Amino acid sequence: MRLDFPPKYTEVIGAVKIHSLQKVYEIDSGYGTKTKNSQLNNSTISFGNKKISKICNEMAIVIPVKNEKLSLLEGVLSGVPNECLIIIVSNSQKTPVDRYSMEVEMVKQYSQFTNKRIAIVHQRDSNLGRIFHKLNYSSILDNYSQIRSGKAEGMVIGILLAKMHGMKYVGFVDSDNYFPGAVNEYVKIFASGFAMSKSHLSNVRVCWRSKPKVANNRVYFPRWGRISEHSNKYLNDLISYITGFERDIVTTGNAGEHALSMSLAENMDFSTGYSVEPYELINILEKFGGIINETTNSTKDFVEVFQIETRNPHFHENKGDEHITGMLYESLNVINNSKICNTEITKDIKNHMIMLQHKANNGSIKLNGNNNDHIMAPINTIPIDKFNELVIDSPQLLHLFNVQ
């Protein structure tokens, strides 16, 4: 893969470095790029297949699933490079039709043809809830000691399973993508970001080149999704307030496709549901930005945030206006609740949320508005050996295919 390098601009806030958007020039730049060509005219950098493969071998790709079409999920699996460990965290229904069993059977058959390493677990399995209860990790549980149904909860489970298998990196890919080639590009972008990073604390975030839509019998390619446009604005307003200069550096506020080094992932808090992606940036700024607590900007402990634009468009399942409105509301709410959000930005966000509430009430949409009560603690509080032991002691919990 070849990208422009170095990034045109980097915003430094305490021990956080947020790089401006980088462009992909080649999705595949060859098997083993020669050293003299790895950086061309000081304007691009490339990573050969050998380097990408090495990083993929140390990376788990977590795919949260909820009642997706089996053929759609299989297409996503086909786009993930063979070296990666795939972790499917399903929240699909078990009654009246057991879609989860259908997913397990599909993965079983698929793995026989591809020899891919795949693990699949159901998010709401009572055994998994008991494991978290025994480990005193209650922030992921509801009032009945069951794991909540949110996307972020599935991601946290995926991170723990990746850590349990000794993975150095963990990436997240949505399960509703119609283009397997796009999935393949996402993972190569993750690997390229980690290859560029000079820190063990890294976050690689994908910016879609476009999201195709069909209208009046024509396909057109809008630049921004309906959520990203707004969450990016408020995150940039927040950064502008912190730095004192107007900025538009954030282009990946709701990047469903993103990746974290395990060193960073295990030390982060996670917000419940669909607010997880913007909250990752908020949490990084809260913990490492020196705004709330003083931090030291050392070569060892700084956080690098990469934002990389794809070549492939992002064409995914249309979940409807209710889903979009709920996601946007949760995203704005988590920015609004941040300790580093100032009064003026809070006022703007609250007015926007009131508008969304009015829209939701007219359409009888139920909005979840109190994400502040559901911040999940860092998983480094969980002894991973004990977690591994409890998972092994629950043989029906985790389905493993080609995984030792």
mmCIF file of C-alpha atoms in Angstrom:
data_model
loop_
_atom_site.group_PDB
_atom_site.id
_atom_site.type_symbol
_atom_site.label_atom_id
_atom_site.label_comp_id
_atom_site.label_asym_id
_atom_site.label_seq_id
_atom_site.Cartn_x
_atom_site.Cartn_y
_atom_site.Cartn_z
ATOM 1 C CA MET A 1 0.000 0.000 0.000
ATOM 2 C CA ARG A 2 1.246 3.492 -0.841
ATOM 3 C CA LEU A 3 0.086 6.615 0.997
ATOM 4 C CA ASP A 4 1.063 10.265 1.058
ATOM 5 C CA PHE A 5 3.668 10.845 3.746
ATOM 6 C CA PRO A 6 4.305 12.609 5.984
ATOM 7 C CA PRO A 7 0.797 13.857 6.806
ATOM 8 C CA LYS A 8 0.345 17.426 5.635
ATOM 9 C CA TYR A 9 -0.477 18.630 9.142
ATOM 10 C CA THR A 10 -0.439 17.261 12.691
ATOM 11 C CA GLU A 11 -2.376 18.753 15.589
ATOM 12 C CA VAL A 12 -0.508 18.243 18.860
ATOM 13 C CA ILE A 13 -2.584 18.438 22.040
ATOM 14 C CA GLY A 14 -0.603 17.390 25.097
ATOM 15 C CA ALA A 15 0.610 13.869 24.367
ATOM 16 C CA VAL A 16 -1.856 13.404 21.488
ATOM 17 C CA LYS A 17 -0.890 13.745 17.828
ATOM 18 C CA ILE A 18 -3.853 13.871 15.432
ATOM 19 C CA HIS A 19 -2.666 13.584 11.843
ATOM 20 C CA SER A 20 -4.584 15.173 8.989
ATOM 21 C CA LEU A 21 -6.248 12.992 6.373
ATOM 22 C CA GLN A 22 -3.872 10.871 4.281
ATOM 23 C CA LYS A 23 -4.633 9.550 0.814
ATOM 24 C CA VAL A 24 -4.120 6.056 -0.574
ATOM 25 C CA TYR A 25 -2.182 6.121 -3.868
ATOM 26 C CA GLU A 26 -1.860 2.351 -4.322
ATOM 27 C CA ILE A 27 -3.868 -0.316 -2.549
ATOM 28 C CA ASP A 28 -1.182 -2.859 -3.460
ATOM 29 C CA SER A 29 2.362 -1.534 -3.953
ATOM 30 C CA GLY A 30 3.983 -4.921 -4.529
ATOM 31 C CA TYR A 31 5.366 -7.813 -2.535
ATOM 32 C CA GLY A 32 8.535 -6.386 -1.030
ATOM 33 C CA THR A 33 9.127 -2.729 -1.807
ATOM 34 C CA LYS A 34 12.815 -1.899 -1.976
ATOM 35 C CA THR A 35 14.095 0.390 0.749
ATOM 36 C CA LYS A 36 15.078 3.134 -1.679
ATOM 37 C CA ASN A 37 11.529 3.225 -3.066
ATOM 38 C CA SER A 38 9.635 2.950 0.217
ATOM 39 C CA GLN A 39 9.572 6.740 0.455
ATOM 40 C CA LEU A 40 9.276 8.435 -2.916
ATOM 41 C CA ASN A 41 10.303 12.093 -3.343
ATOM 42 C CA ASN A 42 9.551 12.645 0.348
ATOM 43 C CA SER A 43 5.845 12.721 -0.538
ATOM 44 C CA THR A 44 4.664 9.104 -0.298
ATOM 45 C CA ILE A 45 5.507 5.990 1.660
ATOM 46 C CA SER A 46 4.738 2.401 0.736
ATOM 47 C CA PHE A 47 4.529 -0.888 2.590
ATOM 48 C CA GLY A 48 4.967 -4.096 0.657
ATOM 49 C CA ASN A 49 2.825 -7.186 1.066
ATOM 50 C CA LYS A 50 5.470 -8.772 3.277
ATOM 51 C CA LYS A 51 5.222 -5.935 5.825
ATOM 52 C CA ILE A 52 1.416 -5.798 5.626
ATOM 53 C CA SER A 53 1.232 -9.567 6.104
ATOM 54 C CA LYS A 54 3.501 -9.455 9.164
ATOM 55 C CA ILE A 55 1.291 -6.897 10.905
ATOM 56 C CA CYS A 56 -1.915 -8.714 9.878
ATOM 57 C CA ASN A 57 -0.566 -11.846 11.529
ATOM 58 C CA GLU A 58 -0.531 -9.898 14.809
ATOM 59 C CA MET A 59 -3.977 -8.347 14.309
ATOM 60 C CA ALA A 60 -7.483 -9.474 15.173
ATOM 61 C CA ILE A 61 -10.410 -8.142 13.152
ATOM 62 C CA VAL A 62 -13.556 -7.848 15.272
ATOM 63 C CA ILE A 63 -16.871 -7.973 13.399
ATOM 64 C CA PRO A 64 -19.967 -7.059 15.456
ATOM 65 C CA VAL A 65 -23.029 -8.759 13.927
ATOM 66 C CA LYS A 66 -26.754 -8.366 14.490
ATOM 67 C CA ASN A 67 -29.167 -10.252 12.237
ATOM 68 C CA GLU A 68 -27.230 -9.596 9.031
ATOM 69 C CA LYS A 69 -27.826 -11.599 5.878
ATOM 70 C CA LEU A 70 -25.524 -14.608 5.884
ATOM 71 C CA SER A 71 -24.280 -13.897 2.370
ATOM 72 C CA LEU A 72 -23.420 -10.337 3.386
ATOM 73 C CA LEU A 73 -21.445 -11.541 6.410
ATOM 74 C CA GLU A 74 -19.658 -14.169 4.314
ATOM 75 C CA GLY A 75 -18.635 -11.445 1.866
ATOM 76 C CA VAL A 76 -17.111 -9.413 4.707
ATOM 77 C CA LEU A 77 -15.204 -12.481 5.913
ATOM 78 C CA SER A 78 -13.861 -13.032 2.386
ATOM 79 C CA GLY A 79 -12.333 -9.537 2.389
ATOM 80 C CA VAL A 80 -10.279 -10.005 5.563
ATOM 81 C CA PRO A 81 -6.669 -11.086 4.814
ATOM 82 C CA ASN A 82 -6.008 -14.718 5.694
ATOM 83 C CA GLU A 83 -3.296 -13.845 8.240
ATOM 84 C CA CYS A 84 -5.728 -12.046 10.560
ATOM 85 C CA LEU A 85 -7.595 -13.652 13.428
ATOM 86 C CA ILE A 86 -11.315 -12.951 12.861
ATOM 87 C CA ILE A 87 -13.523 -12.508 15.926
ATOM 88 C CA ILE A 88 -17.270 -12.381 15.307
ATOM 89 C CA VAL A 89 -19.310 -11.036 18.218
ATOM 90 C CA SER A 90 -22.938 -11.761 17.402
ATOM 91 C CA ASN A 91 -26.001 -10.189 18.974
ATOM 92 C CA SER A 92 -28.365 -11.923 16.571
ATOM 93 C CA GLN A 93 -31.694 -13.340 17.684
ATOM 94 C CA LYS A 94 -32.016 -16.892 18.987
ATOM 95 C CA THR A 95 -35.819 -17.014 18.945
ATOM 96 C CA PRO A 96 -38.165 -17.603 17.216
ATOM 97 C CA VAL A 97 -35.521 -18.309 14.546
ATOM 98 C CA ASP A 98 -32.022 -19.103 15.817
ATOM 99 C CA ARG A 99 -30.012 -16.870 13.533
ATOM 100 C CA TYR A 100 -26.932 -17.260 15.703
ATOM 101 C CA SER A 101 -26.806 -21.025 15.046
ATOM 102 C CA MET A 102 -27.125 -20.268 11.340
ATOM 103 C CA GLU A 103 -24.143 -17.896 11.592
ATOM 104 C CA VAL A 104 -22.058 -20.512 13.416
ATOM 105 C CA GLU A 105 -22.872 -23.125 10.770
ATOM 106 C CA MET A 106 -22.031 -20.713 7.932
ATOM 107 C CA VAL A 107 -18.696 -19.819 9.575
ATOM 108 C CA LYS A 108 -17.931 -23.512 10.106
ATOM 109 C CA GLN A 109 -18.455 -24.309 6.428
ATOM 110 C CA TYR A 110 -16.659 -21.166 5.259
ATOM 111 C CA SER A 111 -13.591 -21.855 7.410
ATOM 112 C CA GLN A 112 -13.240 -25.327 5.879
ATOM 113 C CA PHE A 113 -12.752 -23.777 2.438
ATOM 114 C CA THR A 114 -10.474 -20.898 3.501
ATOM 115 C CA ASN A 115 -8.566 -22.228 6.527
ATOM 116 C CA LYS A 116 -9.061 -18.824 8.162
ATOM 117 C CA ARG A 117 -8.761 -18.451 11.915
ATOM 118 C CA ILE A 118 -12.255 -17.516 13.130
ATOM 119 C CA ALA A 119 -13.790 -17.283 16.601
ATOM 120 C CA ILE A 120 -17.499 -16.589 17.117
ATOM 121 C CA VAL A 121 -19.335 -15.839 20.353
ATOM 122 C CA HIS A 122 -22.806 -14.594 21.233
ATOM 123 C CA GLN A 123 -22.756 -11.287 23.055
ATOM 124 C CA ARG A 124 -25.731 -12.087 25.292
ATOM 125 C CA ASP A 125 -24.623 -15.593 26.298
ATOM 126 C CA SER A 126 -25.438 -15.981 29.980
ATOM 127 C CA ASN A 127 -22.111 -17.752 30.565
ATOM 128 C CA LEU A 128 -20.270 -14.689 29.266
ATOM 129 C CA GLY A 129 -22.307 -12.478 31.579
ATOM 130 C CA ARG A 130 -21.359 -14.697 34.524
ATOM 131 C CA ILE A 131 -17.693 -14.471 33.576
ATOM 132 C CA PHE A 132 -17.771 -10.664 33.682
ATOM 133 C CA HIS A 133 -19.680 -10.810 36.967
ATOM 134 C CA LYS A 134 -17.024 -13.098 38.498
ATOM 135 C CA LEU A 135 -14.285 -10.752 37.285
ATOM 136 C CA ASN A 136 -16.107 -7.731 38.830
ATOM 137 C CA TYR A 137 -16.290 -5.996 35.440
ATOM 138 C CA SER A 138 -19.813 -4.747 36.044
ATOM 139 C CA SER A 139 -19.713 -1.713 33.730
ATOM 140 C CA ILE A 140 -20.609 -3.929 30.760
ATOM 141 C CA LEU A 141 -23.609 -5.500 32.530
ATOM 142 C CA ASP A 142 -27.237 -4.402 32.831
ATOM 143 C CA ASN A 143 -29.352 -4.533 35.993
ATOM 144 C CA TYR A 144 -29.872 -8.284 35.485
ATOM 145 C CA SER A 145 -26.132 -9.068 35.268
ATOM 146 C CA GLN A 146 -26.483 -9.664 31.518
ATOM 147 C CA ILE A 147 -24.280 -7.975 28.944
ATOM 148 C CA ARG A 148 -26.008 -4.983 27.366
ATOM 149 C CA SER A 149 -26.913 -5.174 23.682
ATOM 150 C CA GLY A 150 -24.855 -2.202 22.440
ATOM 151 C CA LYS A 151 -22.265 -2.260 19.681
ATOM 152 C CA ALA A 152 -19.540 -0.998 22.035
ATOM 153 C CA GLU A 153 -20.168 -3.888 24.408
ATOM 154 C CA GLY A 154 -19.538 -6.295 21.540
ATOM 155 C CA MET A 155 -16.341 -4.439 20.674
ATOM 156 C CA VAL A 156 -15.072 -4.722 24.262
ATOM 157 C CA ILE A 157 -15.717 -8.477 24.186
ATOM 158 C CA GLY A 158 -13.804 -8.652 20.910
ATOM 159 C CA ILE A 159 -10.841 -6.745 22.365
ATOM 160 C CA LEU A 160 -10.674 -9.116 25.323
ATOM 161 C CA LEU A 161 -10.754 -12.185 23.075
ATOM 162 C CA ALA A 162 -8.029 -10.631 20.896
ATOM 163 C CA LYS A 163 -5.900 -9.967 23.968
ATOM 164 C CA MET A 164 -6.549 -13.508 25.182
ATOM 165 C CA HIS A 165 -5.063 -14.791 21.901
ATOM 166 C CA GLY A 166 -1.999 -12.559 22.210
ATOM 167 C CA MET A 167 -2.870 -10.105 19.433
ATOM 168 C CA LYS A 168 -0.866 -6.867 19.239
ATOM 169 C CA TYR A 169 -3.495 -4.958 17.267
ATOM 170 C CA VAL A 170 -7.282 -5.038 17.012
ATOM 171 C CA GLY A 171 -9.371 -3.655 14.134
ATOM 172 C CA PHE A 172 -13.130 -3.244 13.757
ATOM 173 C CA VAL A 173 -15.124 -3.784 10.576
ATOM 174 C CA ASP A 174 -18.899 -3.502 10.257
ATOM 175 C CA SER A 175 -20.737 -6.579 9.045
ATOM 176 C CA ASP A 176 -23.086 -4.865 6.568
ATOM 177 C CA ASN A 177 -20.577 -3.990 3.827
ATOM 178 C CA TYR A 178 -21.514 -5.050 0.300
ATOM 179 C CA PHE A 179 -17.962 -4.700 -1.093
ATOM 180 C CA PRO A 180 -15.482 -7.356 0.134
ATOM 181 C CA GLY A 181 -12.732 -5.435 -1.681
ATOM 182 C CA ALA A 182 -13.425 -2.435 0.533
ATOM 183 C CA VAL A 183 -13.012 -4.621 3.637
ATOM 184 C CA ASN A 184 -9.658 -5.825 2.316
ATOM 185 C CA GLU A 185 -8.565 -2.211 1.835
ATOM 186 C CA TYR A 186 -9.647 -1.275 5.376
ATOM 187 C CA VAL A 187 -7.444 -3.944 6.914
ATOM 188 C CA LYS A 188 -4.464 -2.936 4.773
ATOM 189 C CA ILE A 189 -5.035 0.655 5.892
ATOM 190 C CA PHE A 190 -4.977 -0.486 9.522
ATOM 191 C CA ALA A 191 -1.689 -2.302 8.937
ATOM 192 C CA SER A 192 -0.169 0.688 7.115
ATOM 193 C CA GLY A 193 -1.137 3.023 9.943
ATOM 194 C CA PHE A 194 0.521 0.805 12.530
ATOM 195 C CA ALA A 195 3.596 0.535 10.296
ATOM 196 C CA MET A 196 3.825 4.347 10.152
ATOM 197 C CA SER A 197 3.328 4.854 13.879
ATOM 198 C CA LYS A 198 6.262 5.765 16.100
ATOM 199 C CA SER A 199 4.265 5.043 19.252
ATOM 200 C CA HIS A 200 2.929 1.879 20.857
ATOM 201 C CA LEU A 201 -0.323 3.819 21.446
ATOM 202 C CA SER A 202 -1.957 4.090 18.019
ATOM 203 C CA ASN A 203 -5.437 4.653 16.599
ATOM 204 C CA VAL A 204 -6.014 4.216 12.847
ATOM 205 C CA ARG A 205 -9.324 5.582 11.575
ATOM 206 C CA VAL A 206 -10.794 5.075 8.099
ATOM 207 C CA CYS A 207 -12.448 7.900 6.194
ATOM 208 C CA TRP A 208 -14.663 6.590 3.408
ATOM 209 C CA ARG A 209 -14.015 8.155 0.020
ATOM 210 C CA SER A 210 -17.775 8.200 -0.592
ATOM 211 C CA LYS A 211 -21.031 6.493 0.374
ATOM 212 C CA PRO A 212 -22.892 5.639 -2.854
ATOM 213 C CA LYS A 213 -26.629 6.199 -2.985
ATOM 214 C CA VAL A 214 -29.188 5.467 -5.681
ATOM 215 C CA ALA A 215 -31.706 8.194 -6.571
ATOM 216 C CA ASN A 216 -33.745 8.759 -9.732
ATOM 217 C CA ASN A 217 -32.188 5.666 -11.330
ATOM 218 C CA ARG A 218 -28.697 7.123 -10.926
ATOM 219 C CA VAL A 219 -25.826 6.393 -8.570
ATOM 220 C CA TYR A 220 -24.223 9.385 -6.905
ATOM 221 C CA PHE A 221 -21.361 9.537 -4.430
ATOM 222 C CA PRO A 222 -21.847 11.946 -1.495
ATOM 223 C CA ARG A 223 -18.671 12.772 0.436
ATOM 224 C CA TRP A 224 -20.060 12.591 3.978
ATOM 225 C CA GLY A 225 -22.590 10.423 5.736
ATOM 226 C CA ARG A 226 -25.474 11.991 7.629
ATOM 227 C CA ILE A 227 -23.833 11.345 11.017
ATOM 228 C CA SER A 228 -20.175 12.083 10.237
ATOM 229 C CA GLU A 229 -20.966 15.565 8.954
ATOM 230 C CA HIS A 230 -22.281 16.638 12.356
ATOM 231 C CA SER A 231 -20.018 14.687 14.727
ATOM 232 C CA ASN A 232 -16.936 15.899 12.808
ATOM 233 C CA LYS A 233 -18.143 19.489 13.167
ATOM 234 C CA TYR A 234 -18.541 19.333 16.943
ATOM 235 C CA LEU A 235 -15.290 17.430 17.480
ATOM 236 C CA ASN A 236 -13.490 20.081 15.435
ATOM 237 C CA ASP A 237 -15.250 22.819 17.421
ATOM 238 C CA LEU A 238 -13.940 21.148 20.572
ATOM 239 C CA ILE A 239 -10.371 20.997 19.255
ATOM 240 C CA SER A 240 -10.620 24.617 18.098
ATOM 241 C CA TYR A 241 -11.675 25.626 21.605
ATOM 242 C CA ILE A 242 -8.744 23.711 23.153
ATOM 243 C CA THR A 243 -6.105 25.100 20.779
ATOM 244 C CA GLY A 244 -7.536 28.600 20.352
ATOM 245 C CA PHE A 245 -7.413 28.245 16.551
ATOM 246 C CA GLU A 246 -10.194 27.128 14.243
ATOM 247 C CA ARG A 247 -9.517 23.592 13.026
ATOM 248 C CA ASP A 248 -11.141 21.045 10.722
ATOM 249 C CA ILE A 249 -8.644 18.232 11.238
ATOM 250 C CA VAL A 250 -11.132 15.530 12.346
ATOM 251 C CA THR A 251 -12.744 13.728 9.426
ATOM 252 C CA THR A 252 -13.406 10.362 11.116
ATOM 253 C CA GLY A 253 -15.655 11.145 14.084
ATOM 254 C CA ASN A 254 -17.896 8.120 13.494
ATOM 255 C CA ALA A 255 -15.392 5.794 11.834
ATOM 256 C CA GLY A 256 -16.961 2.361 12.266
ATOM 257 C CA GLU A 257 -13.895 0.946 10.523
ATOM 258 C CA HIS A 258 -10.965 1.740 12.798
ATOM 259 C CA ALA A 259 -8.184 -0.023 14.672
ATOM 260 C CA LEU A 260 -6.304 0.287 17.965
ATOM 261 C CA SER A 261 -2.982 -0.992 19.166
ATOM 262 C CA MET A 262 -3.663 -3.324 22.087
ATOM 263 C CA SER A 263 -1.531 -1.089 24.338
ATOM 264 C CA LEU A 264 -4.022 1.717 23.742
ATOM 265 C CA ALA A 265 -7.205 -0.384 23.577
ATOM 266 C CA GLU A 266 -6.660 -1.986 26.971
ATOM 267 C CA ASN A 267 -6.213 1.404 28.659
ATOM 268 C CA MET A 268 -9.241 3.190 27.184
ATOM 269 C CA ASP A 269 -12.743 3.701 28.521
ATOM 270 C CA PHE A 270 -15.565 2.842 26.114
ATOM 271 C CA SER A 271 -18.949 4.472 25.775
ATOM 272 C CA THR A 272 -21.953 2.257 25.290
ATOM 273 C CA GLY A 273 -23.800 1.698 22.033
ATOM 274 C CA TYR A 274 -23.154 3.683 18.856
ATOM 275 C CA SER A 275 -21.389 6.544 20.632
ATOM 276 C CA VAL A 276 -18.252 4.412 20.847
ATOM 277 C CA GLU A 277 -16.359 5.872 17.870
ATOM 278 C CA PRO A 278 -16.529 9.611 18.734
ATOM 279 C CA TYR A 279 -15.981 8.774 22.397
ATOM 280 C CA GLU A 280 -12.676 7.104 21.558
ATOM 281 C CA LEU A 281 -11.340 10.467 20.367
ATOM 282 C CA ILE A 282 -12.866 12.222 23.381
ATOM 283 C CA ASN A 283 -11.351 9.675 25.765
ATOM 284 C CA ILE A 284 -7.914 9.943 24.148
ATOM 285 C CA LEU A 285 -8.020 13.726 24.599
ATOM 286 C CA GLU A 286 -9.268 13.385 28.186
ATOM 287 C CA LYS A 287 -6.561 10.897 29.159
ATOM 288 C CA PHE A 288 -3.587 12.105 27.141
ATOM 289 C CA GLY A 289 -4.384 15.679 26.074
ATOM 290 C CA GLY A 290 -3.185 17.346 29.282
ATOM 291 C CA ILE A 291 -6.494 19.216 29.533
ATOM 292 C CA ILE A 292 -7.822 17.554 32.694
ATOM 293 C CA ASN A 293 -4.605 16.000 33.989
ATOM 294 C CA GLU A 294 -1.036 16.925 33.161
ATOM 295 C CA THR A 295 0.676 14.518 30.782
ATOM 296 C CA THR A 296 4.242 14.138 29.611
ATOM 297 C CA ASN A 297 4.760 14.211 25.862
ATOM 298 C CA SER A 298 7.435 11.502 25.753
ATOM 299 C CA THR A 299 8.410 9.313 22.835
ATOM 300 C CA LYS A 300 7.122 6.343 24.812
ATOM 301 C CA ASP A 301 3.673 7.498 25.916
ATOM 302 C CA PHE A 302 2.259 9.778 23.219
ATOM 303 C CA VAL A 303 -0.809 8.718 21.214
ATOM 304 C CA GLU A 304 -0.856 8.865 17.411
ATOM 305 C CA VAL A 305 -4.181 9.135 15.592
ATOM 306 C CA PHE A 306 -4.049 8.385 11.855
ATOM 307 C CA GLN A 307 -6.916 9.226 9.495
ATOM 308 C CA ILE A 308 -6.710 7.576 6.080
ATOM 309 C CA GLU A 309 -9.075 7.946 3.135
ATOM 310 C CA THR A 310 -10.037 4.851 1.171
ATOM 311 C CA ARG A 311 -10.073 4.324 -2.566
ATOM 312 C CA ASN A 312 -13.113 2.042 -2.398
ATOM 313 C CA PRO A 313 -16.563 3.553 -1.774
ATOM 314 C CA HIS A 314 -18.486 2.375 1.279
ATOM 315 C CA PHE A 315 -21.742 0.738 0.250
ATOM 316 C CA HIS A 316 -23.589 -0.781 3.170
ATOM 317 C CA GLU A 317 -27.029 -1.924 4.264
ATOM 318 C CA ASN A 318 -29.577 0.874 4.644
ATOM 319 C CA LYS A 319 -30.919 0.663 8.218
ATOM 320 C CA GLY A 320 -33.398 3.519 7.845
ATOM 321 C CA ASP A 321 -33.906 6.997 9.312
ATOM 322 C CA GLU A 322 -34.685 5.718 12.814
ATOM 323 C CA HIS A 323 -31.300 4.008 13.051
ATOM 324 C CA ILE A 324 -29.472 7.093 11.720
ATOM 325 C CA THR A 325 -31.274 9.485 14.080
ATOM 326 C CA GLY A 326 -30.523 7.277 17.094
ATOM 327 C CA MET A 327 -26.844 6.964 16.170
ATOM 328 C CA LEU A 328 -26.483 10.718 15.691
ATOM 329 C CA TYR A 329 -28.227 11.458 18.985
ATOM 330 C CA GLU A 330 -25.917 9.107 20.891
ATOM 331 C CA SER A 331 -22.836 10.549 19.168
ATOM 332 C CA LEU A 332 -23.755 14.144 20.006
ATOM 333 C CA ASN A 333 -24.704 13.228 23.559
ATOM 334 C CA VAL A 334 -21.324 11.685 24.316
ATOM 335 C CA ILE A 335 -19.499 14.801 23.056
ATOM 336 C CA ASN A 336 -21.860 16.986 25.084
ATOM 337 C CA ASN A 337 -21.176 14.983 28.267
ATOM 338 C CA SER A 338 -17.401 15.252 27.966
ATOM 339 C CA LYS A 339 -15.473 16.945 30.763
ATOM 340 C CA ILE A 340 -13.540 18.941 28.173
ATOM 341 C CA CYS A 341 -16.588 20.301 26.317
ATOM 342 C CA ASN A 342 -17.079 24.028 26.902
ATOM 343 C CA THR A 343 -20.347 25.911 27.466
ATOM 344 C CA GLU A 344 -20.768 27.352 23.966
ATOM 345 C CA ILE A 345 -20.292 23.998 22.260
ATOM 346 C CA THR A 346 -22.610 22.359 24.801
ATOM 347 C CA LYS A 347 -25.281 24.924 23.995
ATOM 348 C CA ASP A 348 -25.012 24.236 20.245
ATOM 349 C CA ILE A 349 -25.102 20.476 20.763
ATOM 350 C CA LYS A 350 -28.114 20.659 23.102
ATOM 351 C CA ASN A 351 -30.035 22.718 20.546
ATOM 352 C CA HIS A 352 -29.178 20.115 17.906
ATOM 353 C CA MET A 353 -30.310 17.313 20.233
ATOM 354 C CA ILE A 354 -33.603 19.105 20.940
ATOM 355 C CA MET A 355 -34.187 19.243 17.195
ATOM 356 C CA LEU A 356 -33.466 15.513 16.932
ATOM 357 C CA GLN A 357 -35.833 14.792 19.832
ATOM 358 C CA HIS A 358 -38.583 16.761 18.097
ATOM 359 C CA LYS A 359 -37.962 14.822 14.887
ATOM 360 C CA ALA A 360 -37.937 11.547 16.800
ATOM 361 C CA ASN A 361 -41.180 12.291 18.647
ATOM 362 C CA ASN A 362 -42.955 13.090 15.398
ATOM 363 C CA GLY A 363 -41.712 9.805 14.020
ATOM 364 C CA SER A 364 -42.230 7.880 17.294
ATOM 365 C CA ILE A 365 -38.509 7.093 17.526
ATOM 366 C CA LYS A 366 -37.111 6.164 20.934
ATOM 367 C CA LEU A 367 -33.801 7.872 21.706
ATOM 368 C CA ASN A 368 -31.303 6.814 24.356
ATOM 369 C CA GLY A 369 -29.931 9.948 25.923
ATOM 370 C CA ASN A 370 -27.936 9.093 29.027
ATOM 371 C CA ASN A 371 -24.702 7.548 27.819
ATOM 372 C CA ASN A 372 -22.895 9.144 30.739
ATOM 373 C CA ASP A 373 -24.136 6.331 33.001
ATOM 374 C CA HIS A 374 -22.624 3.663 30.746
ATOM 375 C CA ILE A 375 -18.925 4.249 30.402
ATOM 376 C CA MET A 376 -17.084 0.938 30.462
ATOM 377 C CA ALA A 377 -13.847 0.786 32.407
ATOM 378 C CA PRO A 378 -10.524 -0.145 30.743
ATOM 379 C CA ILE A 379 -10.109 -3.873 30.238
ATOM 380 C CA ASN A 380 -6.639 -3.782 31.819
ATOM 381 C CA THR A 381 -8.553 -4.128 35.108
ATOM 382 C CA ILE A 382 -9.409 -7.693 34.038
ATOM 383 C CA PRO A 383 -6.756 -10.388 34.683
ATOM 384 C CA ILE A 384 -6.513 -11.881 31.201
ATOM 385 C CA ASP A 385 -5.278 -15.284 32.434
ATOM 386 C CA LYS A 386 -8.350 -15.605 34.643
ATOM 387 C CA PHE A 387 -10.606 -14.508 31.768
ATOM 388 C CA ASN A 388 -8.977 -17.139 29.530
ATOM 389 C CA GLU A 389 -9.464 -19.802 32.187
ATOM 390 C CA LEU A 390 -13.158 -18.967 32.650
ATOM 391 C CA VAL A 391 -13.774 -18.975 28.864
ATOM 392 C CA ILE A 392 -12.105 -22.382 28.524
ATOM 393 C CA ASP A 393 -14.242 -23.678 31.394
ATOM 394 C CA SER A 394 -17.356 -22.728 29.373
ATOM 395 C CA PRO A 395 -16.892 -25.017 26.330
ATOM 396 C CA GLN A 396 -20.191 -24.058 24.648
ATOM 397 C CA LEU A 397 -19.445 -20.338 24.821
ATOM 398 C CA LEU A 398 -16.800 -19.787 22.164
ATOM 399 C CA HIS A 399 -16.753 -21.513 18.765
ATOM 400 C CA LEU A 400 -13.228 -21.757 17.357
ATOM 401 C CA PHE A 401 -12.317 -22.681 13.780
ATOM 402 C CA ASN A 402 -8.628 -23.230 12.873
ATOM 403 C CA VAL A 403 -7.672 -21.459 16.123
ATOM 404 C CA GLN A 404 -5.252 -23.136 18.475
#
